[in-house]
Coordinates of C-alpha atoms in Angstrom, one line a residue:
M1 CA 128.0 95.7 118.3
K2 CA 125.6 92.8 119.0
V3 CA 121.9 93.4 118.4
F4 CA 119.3 90.8 119.2
L5 CA 116.0 91.4 117.4
V6 CA 112.6 89.7 117.9
A7 CA 109.8 90.1 115.4
G8 CA 106.7 88.1 115.2
E9 CA 104.9 88.8 112.0
A10 CA 105.2 90.3 108.5
S11 CA 104.8 94.0 109.6
G12 CA 107.4 93.5 112.3
D13 CA 109.8 91.7 109.8
R14 CA 109.6 94.8 107.5
L15 CA 110.4 97.2 110.3
G16 CA 113.2 94.9 111.4
G17 CA 114.7 94.7 108.0
A18 CA 114.7 98.5 107.6
L19 CA 116.1 99.0 111.1
M20 CA 118.9 96.5 110.4
S21 CA 119.8 98.3 107.0
G22 CA 119.9 101.5 109.0
L23 CA 122.2 100.2 111.6
K24 CA 124.5 98.7 108.9
M25 CA 124.8 102.2 107.5
L26 CA 125.7 103.7 110.8
A27 CA 127.8 101.1 112.6
T28 CA 129.1 97.4 112.3
P29 CA 126.4 95.3 114.1
R30 CA 126.2 91.5 114.3
F31 CA 122.6 90.4 114.4
F32 CA 120.8 87.6 116.2
G33 CA 117.2 86.7 117.0
V34 CA 113.9 85.8 115.3
G35 CA 112.7 87.3 112.1
G36 CA 111.3 86.7 108.6
S37 CA 112.6 87.0 105.1
M38 CA 113.3 90.8 105.1
M39 CA 115.3 90.5 108.3
Q40 CA 117.2 87.4 107.0
A41 CA 118.1 89.3 103.8
Q42 CA 119.8 91.8 106.1
G43 CA 122.0 89.0 107.7
L44 CA 119.7 87.4 110.4
D45 CA 120.0 83.7 111.0
S46 CA 116.5 83.3 112.6
L47 CA 116.4 81.2 115.7
F48 CA 113.1 79.6 114.4
A49 CA 110.5 80.4 111.9
M50 CA 108.8 83.6 112.6
D51 CA 105.6 82.2 111.4
D52 CA 105.4 80.3 114.7
L53 CA 104.5 83.5 116.4
S54 CA 102.0 85.0 113.9
V55 CA 98.8 84.4 116.0
M56 CA 96.4 87.1 117.0
G57 CA 93.3 87.1 119.3
L58 CA 92.7 85.5 122.5
A59 CA 90.7 82.6 121.1
E60 CA 93.3 82.0 118.4
V61 CA 96.2 82.0 120.9
L62 CA 94.7 79.5 123.3
P63 CA 95.1 76.4 121.2
R64 CA 98.9 77.2 120.6
Y65 CA 99.6 78.3 124.2
L66 CA 102.1 75.5 125.2
H67 CA 104.0 75.9 121.8
L68 CA 104.3 79.7 122.2
R69 CA 105.6 79.2 125.8
R70 CA 108.3 76.9 124.5
R71 CA 109.3 79.4 121.9
L72 CA 109.3 82.2 124.6
A73 CA 111.7 80.2 126.8
Q74 CA 113.9 79.4 123.8
T75 CA 114.1 83.1 122.8
V76 CA 114.8 84.3 126.3
A77 CA 117.6 81.7 126.7
A78 CA 119.1 82.7 123.4
V79 CA 119.2 86.4 124.5
L80 CA 120.9 85.7 127.8
E81 CA 123.4 83.5 126.1
T82 CA 124.2 86.2 123.4
A83 CA 124.4 89.0 126.0
P84 CA 123.7 91.7 123.3
D85 CA 124.3 95.4 123.6
V86 CA 120.7 96.0 122.9
L87 CA 117.6 93.8 122.7
V88 CA 115.0 95.2 120.2
T89 CA 111.5 93.6 120.3
I90 CA 109.6 94.6 117.3
D91 CA 105.7 95.0 117.4
S92 CA 103.9 91.7 118.6
P93 CA 103.8 93.0 122.2
D94 CA 102.2 89.8 123.7
F95 CA 105.4 87.9 122.8
G96 CA 108.1 90.6 122.5
L97 CA 107.4 92.3 125.8
R98 CA 107.3 88.9 127.6
V99 CA 110.8 88.3 126.2
A100 CA 111.9 91.8 127.4
R101 CA 110.5 91.3 130.9
Q102 CA 112.1 87.9 131.5
V103 CA 115.4 89.2 130.1
R104 CA 115.3 92.2 132.4
A105 CA 114.7 89.9 135.4
A106 CA 117.6 87.7 134.5
N107 CA 120.1 90.3 133.3
P108 CA 119.2 94.0 134.1
A109 CA 122.3 95.0 132.2
I110 CA 120.8 94.2 128.8
R111 CA 119.3 97.4 127.3
T112 CA 115.8 96.9 126.0
V113 CA 114.2 98.7 123.2
H114 CA 110.6 98.1 121.9
Y115 CA 109.8 99.1 118.2
V116 CA 106.2 100.1 117.8
A117 CA 104.5 101.6 120.9
P118 CA 101.5 99.6 122.0
S119 CA 98.2 101.1 121.4
V120 CA 97.7 102.6 124.9
W121 CA 95.7 105.3 123.4
A122 CA 93.2 102.8 122.3
W123 CA 92.9 100.2 125.1
R124 CA 94.8 98.9 128.3
A125 CA 96.4 102.2 129.2
G126 CA 98.2 100.6 132.1
R127 CA 100.4 98.8 129.8
A128 CA 102.7 101.8 129.4
A129 CA 103.5 101.9 133.1
R130 CA 104.2 98.2 133.2
M131 CA 106.5 98.4 130.2
A132 CA 108.6 100.9 132.0
Q133 CA 109.8 98.3 134.5
Y134 CA 111.7 96.5 131.8
V135 CA 111.8 98.7 128.6
D136 CA 114.2 101.5 128.5
Q137 CA 113.2 103.0 125.2
V138 CA 110.3 102.9 122.6
L139 CA 110.4 103.7 119.0
A140 CA 107.0 105.1 118.0
L141 CA 105.4 105.1 114.6
L142 CA 102.7 107.7 115.3
P143 CA 103.4 111.2 116.3
F144 CA 101.1 111.3 119.3
E145 CA 102.6 108.5 121.1
P146 CA 105.9 109.7 122.6
P147 CA 104.1 111.9 125.4
L148 CA 102.3 108.8 126.6
M149 CA 105.3 106.6 126.8
E150 CA 107.5 109.4 128.4
A151 CA 104.9 110.1 131.0
A152 CA 105.1 106.4 132.0
G153 CA 109.0 106.7 132.4
M154 CA 110.4 105.5 129.2
A155 CA 112.5 107.5 126.5
C156 CA 110.5 107.5 123.2
D157 CA 111.3 108.6 119.8
F158 CA 109.0 109.2 117.0
V159 CA 110.8 107.7 114.0
G160 CA 108.2 107.8 111.3
H161 CA 106.0 105.2 109.7
P162 CA 107.7 103.0 107.3
V163 CA 104.8 103.3 104.8
V164 CA 106.1 106.8 103.8
A165 CA 109.3 105.3 102.5
E166 CA 107.5 103.0 100.0
P167 CA 108.0 104.1 96.3
H168 CA 105.0 105.2 94.2
P169 CA 104.6 103.5 90.8
D170 CA 104.3 106.2 88.0
A171 CA 101.1 106.8 86.0
A172 CA 102.3 104.7 83.1
E173 CA 102.9 101.7 85.4
V174 CA 99.3 102.0 86.8
A175 CA 97.8 102.3 83.4
A176 CA 99.7 99.3 82.2
F177 CA 98.4 97.3 85.2
R178 CA 94.9 98.1 84.3
A179 CA 95.5 97.3 80.6
R180 CA 97.4 94.0 81.5
H181 CA 94.6 92.6 83.5
G182 CA 91.8 93.8 81.2
I183 CA 90.3 96.4 83.6
G184 CA 90.3 99.2 81.4
D185 CA 88.3 102.2 82.8
A186 CA 86.0 100.1 85.0
P187 CA 85.8 101.0 88.6
L188 CA 88.4 98.8 90.6
L189 CA 87.6 97.6 94.1
L190 CA 90.8 96.6 96.1
V191 CA 89.8 93.9 98.6
L192 CA 92.0 93.3 101.7
P193 CA 90.5 90.8 104.1
G194 CA 93.7 90.5 106.2
S195 CA 96.8 88.3 106.2
R196 CA 96.0 85.9 109.0
R197 CA 94.1 82.7 108.5
G198 CA 91.5 83.7 111.1
E199 CA 90.9 87.1 109.4
V200 CA 90.4 85.8 106.0
T201 CA 88.2 82.9 107.2
R202 CA 85.9 85.3 109.3
L203 CA 85.9 88.4 106.9
A204 CA 85.7 86.7 103.4
P205 CA 82.0 85.8 103.8
I206 CA 81.1 89.3 105.0
F207 CA 83.2 91.0 102.4
G208 CA 81.7 88.8 99.7
A209 CA 78.1 89.6 100.7
A210 CA 78.9 93.3 100.8
I211 CA 80.5 93.2 97.3
R212 CA 77.4 91.4 96.0
R213 CA 75.3 94.4 96.9
V214 CA 77.9 96.7 95.4
L215 CA 78.0 94.7 92.1
D216 CA 74.1 94.8 91.9
A217 CA 74.4 98.6 91.7
R218 CA 77.7 98.8 89.8
P219 CA 78.0 95.5 87.7
E220 CA 80.9 96.9 85.7
A221 CA 83.2 97.0 88.8
R222 CA 86.2 94.7 88.9
L223 CA 87.9 93.2 92.1
V224 CA 91.6 92.7 93.0
L225 CA 92.8 91.0 96.0
P226 CA 96.5 90.9 97.0
T227 CA 97.5 88.1 99.5
T228 CA 100.5 86.3 101.0
A229 CA 102.0 83.0 99.9
A230 CA 100.7 81.2 102.8
M231 CA 97.2 82.4 102.3
V232 CA 96.7 81.9 98.5
P233 CA 94.9 78.4 98.8
L234 CA 92.7 79.7 101.6
V235 CA 91.8 82.9 99.7
R236 CA 90.9 80.9 96.6
E237 CA 88.6 78.7 98.6
A238 CA 87.2 81.6 100.5
V239 CA 86.3 83.7 97.4
A240 CA 84.9 80.8 95.4
G241 CA 81.4 81.8 96.2
W242 CA 81.7 85.5 95.6
P243 CA 79.6 87.1 92.8
A244 CA 82.6 88.0 90.9
Q245 CA 86.0 86.4 91.1
P246 CA 88.8 88.8 92.1
L247 CA 92.1 89.0 90.4
I248 CA 94.4 87.4 93.1
L249 CA 97.8 88.7 93.2
S250 CA 100.0 85.9 94.4
P251 CA 103.6 86.2 95.7
D252 CA 104.5 83.5 93.2
D253 CA 104.7 86.4 90.9
P254 CA 108.5 87.6 91.0
D255 CA 107.2 91.1 90.5
H256 CA 104.7 90.7 93.3
A257 CA 105.7 93.7 95.5
A258 CA 105.6 96.1 92.5
E259 CA 102.4 94.6 91.2
K260 CA 100.8 95.0 94.7
A261 CA 101.8 98.6 94.7
R262 CA 100.4 99.2 91.3
A263 CA 97.0 97.6 92.5
F264 CA 97.0 100.0 95.4
H265 CA 97.4 103.0 93.1
A266 CA 95.1 101.7 90.3
A267 CA 92.1 101.0 92.7
D268 CA 89.3 103.4 92.8
L269 CA 88.5 102.4 96.4
A270 CA 89.2 99.7 98.9
L271 CA 87.5 97.5 101.4
A272 CA 90.0 96.5 104.0
A273 CA 90.5 94.8 107.4
S274 CA 91.3 97.1 110.2
G275 CA 95.1 97.7 110.7
T276 CA 98.1 99.5 109.2
V277 CA 96.8 98.7 105.7
S278 CA 94.7 101.9 106.1
L279 CA 98.1 103.9 106.0
E280 CA 99.2 102.0 103.0
L281 CA 95.9 103.0 101.2
A282 CA 96.4 106.6 102.3
H283 CA 99.9 106.5 100.9
A284 CA 98.4 105.4 97.6
R285 CA 95.7 108.0 98.0
T286 CA 93.1 105.3 97.6
P287 CA 89.7 106.0 99.5
M288 CA 88.6 103.3 101.7
V289 CA 86.1 101.7 103.9
I290 CA 87.4 99.7 106.9
A291 CA 85.7 96.6 108.3
Y292 CA 86.8 94.1 111.0
D293 CA 85.4 91.5 113.2
M294 CA 86.9 88.8 115.5
A295 CA 86.1 85.7 117.4
P296 CA 83.1 86.2 119.7
L297 CA 85.2 85.8 122.9
S298 CA 87.9 88.3 121.7
R299 CA 85.1 90.8 120.5
A300 CA 83.4 90.5 123.9
I301 CA 86.4 91.3 125.9
L302 CA 87.9 94.0 123.6
S303 CA 84.6 95.9 123.2
R304 CA 84.7 96.7 126.8
L305 CA 88.3 98.0 126.8
I306 CA 88.5 100.2 123.7
R307 CA 89.0 103.9 124.8
V308 CA 88.5 105.6 121.4
D309 CA 85.7 106.1 118.9
T310 CA 87.7 105.0 115.8
L311 CA 90.4 102.4 115.4
T312 CA 91.3 103.5 111.8
L313 CA 94.8 105.0 111.8
V314 CA 94.0 107.5 109.1
N315 CA 91.1 108.9 111.2
L316 CA 93.3 109.1 114.3
V317 CA 96.5 110.6 112.8
S318 CA 94.6 113.1 110.7
E319 CA 92.3 113.9 113.7
T320 CA 89.2 113.4 111.4
R321 CA 86.6 110.8 111.1
A322 CA 86.8 110.8 107.2
V323 CA 87.0 107.0 106.7
P324 CA 83.9 104.9 107.4
E325 CA 84.5 102.0 109.6
F326 CA 82.6 98.9 110.7
I327 CA 84.1 97.1 113.7
G328 CA 82.7 94.1 115.7
R329 CA 79.0 93.8 115.6
A330 CA 78.8 96.7 113.0
C331 CA 80.7 94.5 110.5
R332 CA 77.6 93.6 108.4
P333 CA 77.3 93.5 104.7
E334 CA 74.1 95.6 104.7
A335 CA 76.0 98.4 106.5
I336 CA 79.4 98.1 104.6
A337 CA 77.9 98.1 101.0
P338 CA 76.1 101.5 101.2
A339 CA 79.4 103.0 102.5
L340 CA 81.3 101.6 99.6
L341 CA 78.9 103.1 97.1
E342 CA 79.0 106.5 98.9
V343 CA 82.8 106.4 98.7
M344 CA 82.5 105.5 94.9
A345 CA 80.2 108.4 94.5
R346 CA 82.4 110.9 96.4
P347 CA 86.0 109.7 95.8
G348 CA 87.6 113.1 96.9
A349 CA 85.9 113.0 100.4
Q350 CA 89.0 111.4 102.1
E351 CA 91.7 113.3 100.2
A352 CA 92.5 115.9 102.9
A353 CA 92.6 113.3 105.6
M354 CA 95.0 111.1 103.6
E355 CA 97.4 114.1 102.9
A356 CA 97.4 115.2 106.5
T357 CA 98.1 111.6 107.6
M358 CA 101.1 111.2 105.2
Q359 CA 102.6 114.6 106.2
R360 CA 102.3 113.8 110.0
L361 CA 103.9 110.4 109.5
G362 CA 107.1 112.0 107.9
E363 CA 106.5 111.7 104.2
G364 CA 109.4 113.5 102.5
G365 CA 111.7 113.1 105.4
E366 CA 114.6 110.7 106.3
A367 CA 113.7 107.0 106.0
P368 CA 112.1 105.7 109.1
G369 CA 114.5 102.7 109.2
L370 CA 117.5 105.1 109.4
R371 CA 115.8 107.3 111.9
A372 CA 115.2 104.3 114.1
A373 CA 118.7 103.1 113.8
R374 CA 120.0 106.6 115.0
A375 CA 117.6 106.5 117.9
V376 CA 118.8 103.0 118.9
L377 CA 122.5 104.0 118.7
A378 CA 121.8 107.1 120.5
G379 CA 120.5 105.2 123.4
C380 CA 123.4 102.9 123.6

């Protein structure tokens, strides 16, 4: 069985790696496509570096438009040459769905699956109907998505969110993390300004100013900031002017993944960019404040398209508004800081929402990668 996979960023690489592992448990596939280290560890020889596709936001994409078009043409040509039994595009819809559309036009016999339903519940609802012209099946991470995809004419399976399969460090590991880094019993603020260059550049000054206000009220608080290998130099530069220097968890540490998990569980609260990280925090049962801003052009366009009153996934899945969020023009230090202090004062206020979120995403059930593999094979 030939499977061609296309992932464009780290979250897609994780999904792709788990899907490939599941497929190998159930069948004897050969893998082709584009992916990162996790997919390569499962046997993928990536067509080119996945980082070439890790661009987000209209203003950020424009300078790299011609390069992305070349990568698109290269990927489509490789799919057609491979003639796989199934093409799986993973997240990154702006790239992956273009691949699927062009492949369908050139060879309608190739089955197409898109892993991660586009957020049609949030904006651009018409995408589902357009997808149905060239996507046969969708693998959804959120339980409320299948009816939206099916109404547009595609098969859709809720396969669970990968966060529920992540292991929890035990209490001794968490205590050892605090002791090792000299944190002791001090309040620990986990700071997560995003994994992309544009996000870190834009959010770090805002987060730093908010943290300054928090430290004025709680000077004993400590900071921890996990980041990616590519972002370490930029993060160090971005936090140089902060009122307290965070403990930066670098991927240079061979125990980085476990250390990051310990940090999530050791933290008393988190200030995080909007995105799936809110689900990671809910998995760790760490209360949070979500804040996000984007380039002015992207903000101006997207603010007119958003169809929901919250972008925080914990709020959406739990059907609450327990997590404070500050998006776009609301992403200001003077608004964020009081919310952080309120969460510190009432740490249990988000507990029920986080529990409901994890239960609805499949915590305690079959691993999402294996469920996704079963869905892909059932469609073939």
